[in-house]
Amino acid sequence: MTSNSCAVRKAVIPVAGLGTRFLPATKAMPKEMLPVVDKPAIQYVVEEAVGVGLNDILMITGRNKRALEDHFDRVPALEATLEAKGDITKLDAVQATSGLGDIHYVRQGDPKGLGHAVLRAKQHVGYEPFAVLLGDDLIDARDTLLSDMIEVQQKTGGSVVALIEVEPSQISSYGCADIEDIGEDGYVRIKQLVEKPAADEAPSNLAVIGRYVLHPAVFDVLEHTEPGRGGEIQLTDALQVLAAEEGEGRGVYGVVFRGRRYDTGTS
Ligand code: UTP
């Protein structure tokens, strides 16, 4: 079976980062558990994945991340108390989190970078395309970014990144995409990704955000990816290789997102 005919069924959510930007809030608590309105940030991300049919979810976790596993687990004593009190609204809210998809966990060990975290998913994912969602970006549930990206992956057989247009002065905070218009409606081809370029050297004002739909060829590339920026194994470096090569699972495409996004990654 080629990847083109292989549906996207699995989501990988890396949550093993140290979250240094939010210290001291994240000294003992994962940044993904920080509340956004009435839910921890991670719950929106899991709901987004499940909402497009990705019921098989793998979280790449690390030390201090046990609260994440607890959040998606049953709490029989709490449920019994709420039931006895007749607080059905809260009971529904508590039960909703444990009924979300089929969530698996694997530890990253050393947090050696996002690329290294994604590589830890290799065995669980196998040879099929998969989505990667980062908790730093929350996408409004009314927008269809992830399903649009899945469609592009299925059409192209390559890997797909999400892009947003930013003010030129902001591009130095992001990975930046050098793109080629290939005459397709809704997506472009990525020629090159440039990590955090100075504004006057940036090839565009298109920034990479935390949604990816990847061909499993990325795993083989990651296995040979040396530590890059910050001494970390960078997913961007592996995508760079896939963008430059031709053949099975090669080619990287970008979907420009113009919907509502909430960035929890900047303090
Ligand atoms: P970030 O670059 O935001 O790093 O990682 P971070 O450690 O979470 O946060 P700061 O910069 O220290 O504040 C982007 C995503 O990749 C995951 C993070 O959990 C986050 O979702 N990640 C990063 C890992 O899972 N493992 C790593 O080794 C690095």
Short mmCIF file of C-alpha atoms in Angstrom, two decimals, residues 7-250:
data_model
loop_
_atom_site.label_atom_id
_atom_site.label_comp_id
_atom_site.label_asym_id
_atom_site.label_seq_id
_atom_site.Cartn_x
_atom_site.Cartn_y
_atom_site.Cartn_z
CA ALA A 7 -5.58 7.26 5.80
CA VAL A 8 -4.32 9.43 8.62
CA ARG A 9 -5.49 7.84 11.87
CA LYS A 10 -2.92 8.74 14.48
CA ALA A 11 -1.95 11.93 16.27
CA VAL A 12 1.31 12.51 18.09
CA ILE A 13 1.38 15.22 20.77
CA PRO A 14 4.87 16.01 22.07
CA VAL A 15 4.67 17.39 25.62
CA ALA A 16 8.14 16.57 26.90
CA GLY A 17 9.62 20.07 26.63
CA LEU A 18 10.87 21.73 29.78
CA GLY A 19 8.63 24.78 29.45
CA THR A 20 11.33 27.15 30.65
CA ARG A 21 9.54 30.21 29.28
CA PHE A 22 6.78 29.86 31.87
CA LEU A 23 8.93 29.32 34.94
CA PRO A 24 8.19 29.33 37.79
CA ALA A 25 4.59 28.33 36.85
CA THR A 26 5.95 25.21 35.16
CA LYS A 27 8.47 24.15 37.80
CA ALA A 28 6.29 21.26 39.00
CA MET A 29 3.37 21.46 36.55
CA PRO A 30 3.41 20.83 32.79
CA LYS A 31 2.80 23.98 30.74
CA GLU A 32 0.16 22.03 28.83
CA MET A 33 -1.90 21.91 32.04
CA LEU A 34 -2.10 25.70 32.33
CA PRO A 35 -5.79 26.60 32.14
CA VAL A 36 -7.25 28.40 29.13
CA VAL A 37 -10.74 29.60 30.11
CA ASP A 38 -12.11 26.47 31.79
CA LYS A 39 -9.88 23.67 30.50
CA PRO A 40 -6.17 22.89 30.47
CA ALA A 41 -4.56 23.79 27.12
CA ILE A 42 -3.84 20.15 26.30
CA GLN A 43 -7.54 19.27 26.31
CA TYR A 44 -8.23 21.61 23.39
CA VAL A 45 -5.46 19.92 21.43
CA VAL A 46 -6.75 16.41 22.12
CA GLU A 47 -10.27 17.53 21.21
CA GLU A 48 -8.97 18.97 17.94
CA ALA A 49 -7.35 15.64 17.02
CA VAL A 50 -10.39 13.57 17.99
CA GLY A 51 -12.60 16.06 16.14
CA VAL A 52 -11.02 15.09 12.82
CA GLY A 53 -11.16 11.38 13.55
CA LEU A 54 -7.66 10.91 14.96
CA ASN A 55 -8.75 8.71 17.84
CA ASP A 56 -5.38 7.06 18.31
CA ILE A 57 -3.28 9.58 20.21
CA LEU A 58 0.29 9.19 21.38
CA MET A 59 1.69 11.70 23.84
CA ILE A 60 5.44 12.00 24.14
CA THR A 61 5.89 12.82 27.79
CA GLY A 62 8.70 13.32 30.25
CA ARG A 63 9.39 13.99 33.90
CA ASN A 64 6.85 16.14 35.75
CA LYS A 65 4.18 15.28 33.20
CA ARG A 66 2.13 12.83 35.23
CA ALA A 67 -0.66 15.38 35.70
CA LEU A 68 -1.36 15.03 31.96
CA GLU A 69 -1.98 11.31 32.25
CA ASP A 70 -4.16 11.85 35.32
CA HIS A 71 -6.23 14.46 33.49
CA PHE A 72 -7.29 11.99 30.81
CA ASP A 73 -7.85 9.12 33.23
CA ARG A 74 -11.01 8.11 35.10
CA VAL A 75 -11.41 9.30 38.70
CA PRO A 76 -14.06 6.94 40.11
CA ALA A 77 -14.14 8.53 43.59
CA LEU A 78 -14.66 12.03 42.17
CA GLU A 79 -17.31 10.79 39.75
CA ALA A 80 -19.16 8.99 42.58
CA THR A 81 -19.11 12.16 44.72
CA LEU A 82 -20.49 14.32 41.90
CA GLU A 83 -23.15 11.72 41.15
CA ALA A 84 -24.21 11.54 44.80
CA LYS A 85 -24.48 15.35 44.83
CA GLY A 86 -26.50 15.28 41.63
CA ASP A 87 -24.03 17.65 39.95
CA ILE A 88 -24.54 16.26 36.45
CA THR A 89 -22.92 19.20 34.65
CA LYS A 90 -19.61 18.71 36.45
CA LEU A 91 -19.92 14.93 36.20
CA ASP A 92 -20.28 15.21 32.41
CA ALA A 93 -17.28 17.54 32.23
CA VAL A 94 -15.12 15.17 34.28
CA GLN A 95 -16.18 12.10 32.31
CA ALA A 96 -15.69 13.87 28.96
CA THR A 97 -11.93 14.09 29.50
CA SER A 98 -11.52 10.36 30.08
CA GLY A 99 -13.63 9.45 27.06
CA LEU A 100 -11.46 11.33 24.57
CA GLY A 101 -9.84 8.97 22.11
CA ASP A 102 -7.46 6.16 22.88
CA ILE A 103 -4.50 7.90 24.51
CA HIS A 104 -1.09 6.25 24.75
CA TYR A 105 2.05 7.55 26.41
CA VAL A 106 5.72 7.09 25.76
CA ARG A 107 8.49 8.91 27.57
CA GLN A 108 11.10 10.80 25.64
CA GLY A 109 13.82 10.24 28.24
CA ASP A 110 16.16 13.09 27.52
CA PRO A 111 14.37 16.12 26.01
CA LYS A 112 16.75 16.33 23.05
CA GLY A 113 14.46 18.39 20.87
CA LEU A 114 11.16 18.24 19.00
CA GLY A 115 12.63 16.04 16.25
CA HIS A 116 13.85 13.57 18.85
CA ALA A 117 10.40 13.59 20.51
CA VAL A 118 8.69 12.83 17.17
CA LEU A 119 11.15 10.00 16.51
CA ARG A 120 10.00 8.35 19.75
CA ALA A 121 6.63 7.82 18.00
CA LYS A 122 8.13 5.65 15.26
CA GLN A 123 7.17 2.28 16.69
CA HIS A 124 3.63 3.31 17.62
CA VAL A 125 2.92 5.05 14.31
CA GLY A 126 4.45 2.47 12.00
CA TYR A 127 4.53 3.15 8.27
CA GLU A 128 1.56 5.44 7.87
CA PRO A 129 1.09 9.21 7.70
CA PHE A 130 0.35 10.88 11.04
CA ALA A 131 -0.42 14.26 12.55
CA VAL A 132 1.73 16.15 15.06
CA LEU A 133 0.05 18.77 17.24
CA LEU A 134 1.90 21.13 19.57
CA GLY A 135 0.14 22.50 22.62
CA ASP A 136 1.63 25.97 22.15
CA ASP A 137 -0.86 26.69 19.37
CA LEU A 138 -4.56 26.41 20.00
CA ILE A 139 -6.70 26.40 16.86
CA ASP A 140 -10.32 27.49 17.14
CA ALA A 141 -12.64 24.48 16.97
CA ARG A 142 -14.65 26.20 14.21
CA ASP A 143 -11.66 26.18 11.84
CA THR A 144 -10.73 23.24 9.64
CA LEU A 145 -6.93 23.54 9.54
CA LEU A 146 -6.07 19.97 10.48
CA SER A 147 -8.59 18.35 8.16
CA ASP A 148 -7.39 20.61 5.31
CA MET A 149 -3.81 19.49 6.00
CA ILE A 150 -4.82 15.82 6.06
CA GLU A 151 -6.48 16.30 2.68
CA VAL A 152 -3.30 17.83 1.25
CA GLN A 153 -1.20 14.97 2.64
CA GLN A 154 -3.49 12.45 1.01
CA LYS A 155 -3.35 14.31 -2.28
CA THR A 156 0.40 14.85 -2.40
CA GLY A 157 1.74 11.83 -0.50
CA GLY A 158 4.32 14.11 1.14
CA SER A 159 4.43 16.00 4.43
CA VAL A 160 2.43 19.09 5.29
CA VAL A 161 3.12 22.03 7.62
CA ALA A 162 0.80 24.79 8.78
CA LEU A 163 1.77 28.38 7.98
CA ILE A 164 0.51 31.75 9.14
CA GLU A 165 1.24 35.20 7.77
CA VAL A 166 3.05 37.33 10.34
CA GLU A 167 4.27 40.91 10.43
CA PRO A 168 7.74 40.94 8.80
CA SER A 169 9.20 42.23 12.10
CA GLN A 170 7.93 39.07 13.86
CA ILE A 171 9.35 36.46 11.52
CA SER A 172 12.59 36.16 13.49
CA SER A 173 10.62 34.35 16.23
CA TYR A 174 9.50 31.57 13.90
CA GLY A 175 10.56 29.01 11.36
CA CYS A 176 10.07 30.73 8.01
CA ALA A 177 8.96 29.07 4.76
CA ASP A 178 10.45 29.76 1.35
CA ILE A 179 7.56 28.71 -0.88
CA GLU A 180 6.68 28.06 -4.49
CA ASP A 181 3.18 28.56 -5.84
CA ILE A 182 2.37 25.35 -7.70
CA GLY A 183 -1.01 26.55 -8.92
CA GLU A 184 -2.92 24.51 -6.37
CA ASP A 185 -5.83 25.90 -4.46
CA GLY A 186 -5.18 25.86 -0.72
CA TYR A 187 -1.54 24.80 -0.57
CA VAL A 188 1.95 25.67 -1.70
CA ARG A 189 5.18 23.74 -2.05
CA ILE A 190 7.89 24.41 0.51
CA LYS A 191 11.29 24.92 -1.12
CA GLN A 192 13.13 25.55 2.11
CA LEU A 193 12.58 26.25 5.79
CA VAL A 194 14.71 28.87 7.49
CA GLU A 195 14.80 28.83 11.29
CA LYS A 196 14.27 32.24 12.91
CA PRO A 197 15.70 34.45 10.12
CA ALA A 198 16.46 38.13 10.57
CA ALA A 199 13.64 40.22 9.06
CA ASP A 200 15.78 41.43 6.13
CA GLU A 201 16.93 37.90 5.29
CA ALA A 202 13.56 36.14 5.56
CA PRO A 203 12.37 34.61 2.27
CA SER A 204 8.72 35.35 3.17
CA ASN A 205 6.45 36.40 6.02
CA LEU A 206 5.06 32.85 6.30
CA ALA A 207 5.75 31.29 9.68
CA VAL A 208 5.50 27.61 10.62
CA ILE A 209 3.09 26.87 13.49
CA GLY A 210 2.54 23.75 15.55
CA ARG A 211 0.51 21.50 13.25
CA TYR A 212 2.10 18.93 10.94
CA VAL A 213 0.83 15.97 8.91
CA LEU A 214 3.88 13.89 8.17
CA HIS A 215 4.81 11.05 5.91
CA PRO A 216 6.54 8.26 7.91
CA ALA A 217 9.67 8.79 5.78
CA VAL A 218 10.41 11.52 8.33
CA PHE A 219 11.41 8.85 10.86
CA ASP A 220 14.28 7.55 8.73
CA VAL A 221 15.49 11.09 8.19
CA LEU A 222 15.23 11.92 11.92
CA GLU A 223 17.32 8.87 12.75
CA HIS A 224 20.17 10.49 10.85
CA THR A 225 19.53 14.09 11.87
CA GLU A 226 22.35 15.55 13.92
CA PRO A 227 21.61 18.02 16.71
CA GLY A 228 21.15 21.48 15.20
CA ARG A 229 20.10 24.81 16.66
CA GLY A 230 20.37 24.85 20.48
CA GLY A 231 22.02 21.42 20.41
CA GLU A 232 18.57 19.87 19.81
CA ILE A 233 17.43 17.44 17.13
CA GLN A 234 15.15 19.72 15.14
CA LEU A 235 12.06 18.56 13.26
CA THR A 236 12.66 21.47 10.89
CA ASP A 237 16.04 20.02 9.86
CA ALA A 238 14.40 16.70 8.93
CA LEU A 239 11.65 18.47 6.97
CA GLN A 240 14.34 20.38 5.13
CA VAL A 241 15.74 17.08 3.86
CA LEU A 242 12.29 15.84 2.80
CA ALA A 243 11.66 19.15 1.00
CA ALA A 244 14.87 18.90 -0.97
CA GLU A 245 14.61 15.25 -2.06
CA GLU A 246 12.44 13.48 -4.60
CA GLY A 247 10.75 10.11 -4.32
CA GLU A 248 8.51 8.15 -1.97
CA GLY A 249 7.29 10.31 0.92
CA ARG A 250 9.32 13.29 -0.24
#
